[in-house]
Every structure is written in C-alpha cells, then in structure tokens.
Amino acid sequence: MLPQYYDIPAAERSEDEQAALRQDVVLSVEADCYWCLCKLVEGIQDHYTYAQPGIQRTVFQLQALAM
C-alpha cells in the first residue's frame, strides 16, 4: 500500500510536480502511513511468547511490507 505513495524517487519528479503537492495532502498521507504502521506494530505485543516466534513473524511481515 505505501509504495504507491512513495515509490517514485523525488529526483524523478520535477520541481513543479513537487511544488504542486499541497501540504495538507502530504500531511494527510504521512498521517495515514503513521497510523497504519502504529496499528501493525500494536499487534506485535499480542504475539509475545518464549523465544518470540510471533514477534519474529511480525517483523518479517513488516520487512516484506517495507520492500
């Protein structure tokens, strides 16, 4: 989900395109990304057991999501 917002490197955007992005839209996207990440990380504590297999599984999911 997140790559569709941030996958295009800023160097590939012209200055006009970057300037055309309204600050409220950028802040809204940033806030949505933050809350999605918070919700995902919130579930990590629910998986705690000895040797942390649930945490490891969730971290691998986070890693896959970030790539």
XYZ file of N, CA and C in Angstrom, residues 30-53:
72
model
N 1.052 11.233 5.097
C 2.008 10.902 6.157
C 1.277 10.404 7.403
N 0.191 11.060 7.771
C -0.575 10.647 8.948
C -1.188 9.265 8.747
N -1.727 9.006 7.564
C -2.303 7.688 7.282
C -1.244 6.594 7.383
N -0.069 6.869 6.826
C 1.032 5.897 6.895
C 1.442 5.653 8.337
N 1.516 6.719 9.118
C 1.899 6.601 10.529
C 0.902 5.731 11.291
N -0.380 5.988 11.128
C -1.386 5.230 11.877
C -1.474 3.787 11.404
N -1.250 3.538 10.128
C -1.206 2.148 9.646
C -0.047 1.403 10.289
N 1.108 2.048 10.348
C 2.271 1.426 10.979
C 2.025 1.212 12.469
N 1.424 2.196 13.139
C 1.123 2.052 14.574
C 0.200 0.868 14.818
N -0.816 0.721 14.003
C -1.760 -0.388 14.163
C -1.066 -1.724 13.942
N -0.176 -1.781 12.959
C 0.557 -3.005 12.680
C 1.502 -3.351 13.827
N 2.226 -2.365 14.337
C 3.175 -2.588 15.429
C 2.440 -2.914 16.729
N 1.247 -2.373 16.908
C 0.454 -2.633 18.111
C 0.219 -4.128 18.318
N 0.066 -4.861 17.230
C -0.192 -6.291 17.323
C 1.021 -7.112 17.701
N 2.217 -6.517 17.641
C 3.423 -7.273 17.964
C 3.379 -7.766 19.404
N 2.937 -6.946 20.336
C 2.907 -7.342 21.745
C 1.965 -8.514 21.978
N 0.954 -8.647 21.189
C -0.007 -9.737 21.352
C 0.598 -11.097 21.041
N 1.727 -11.118 20.378
C 2.330 -12.381 19.958
C 3.497 -12.807 20.841
N 3.676 -12.178 21.990
C 4.852 -12.483 22.807
C 4.725 -13.849 23.479
N 5.687 -14.690 23.243
C 5.848 -15.967 23.944
C 7.341 -16.216 24.072
N 7.715 -17.259 24.801
C 9.127 -17.585 24.957
C 9.750 -17.810 23.575
N 10.916 -17.286 23.362
C 11.675 -17.346 22.104
C 11.083 -16.436 21.025
N 10.011 -15.758 21.288
C 9.427 -14.706 20.454
C 9.114 -15.092 19.004
N 8.546 -16.250 18.730
C 8.253 -16.586 17.330
C 7.209 -15.651 16.713
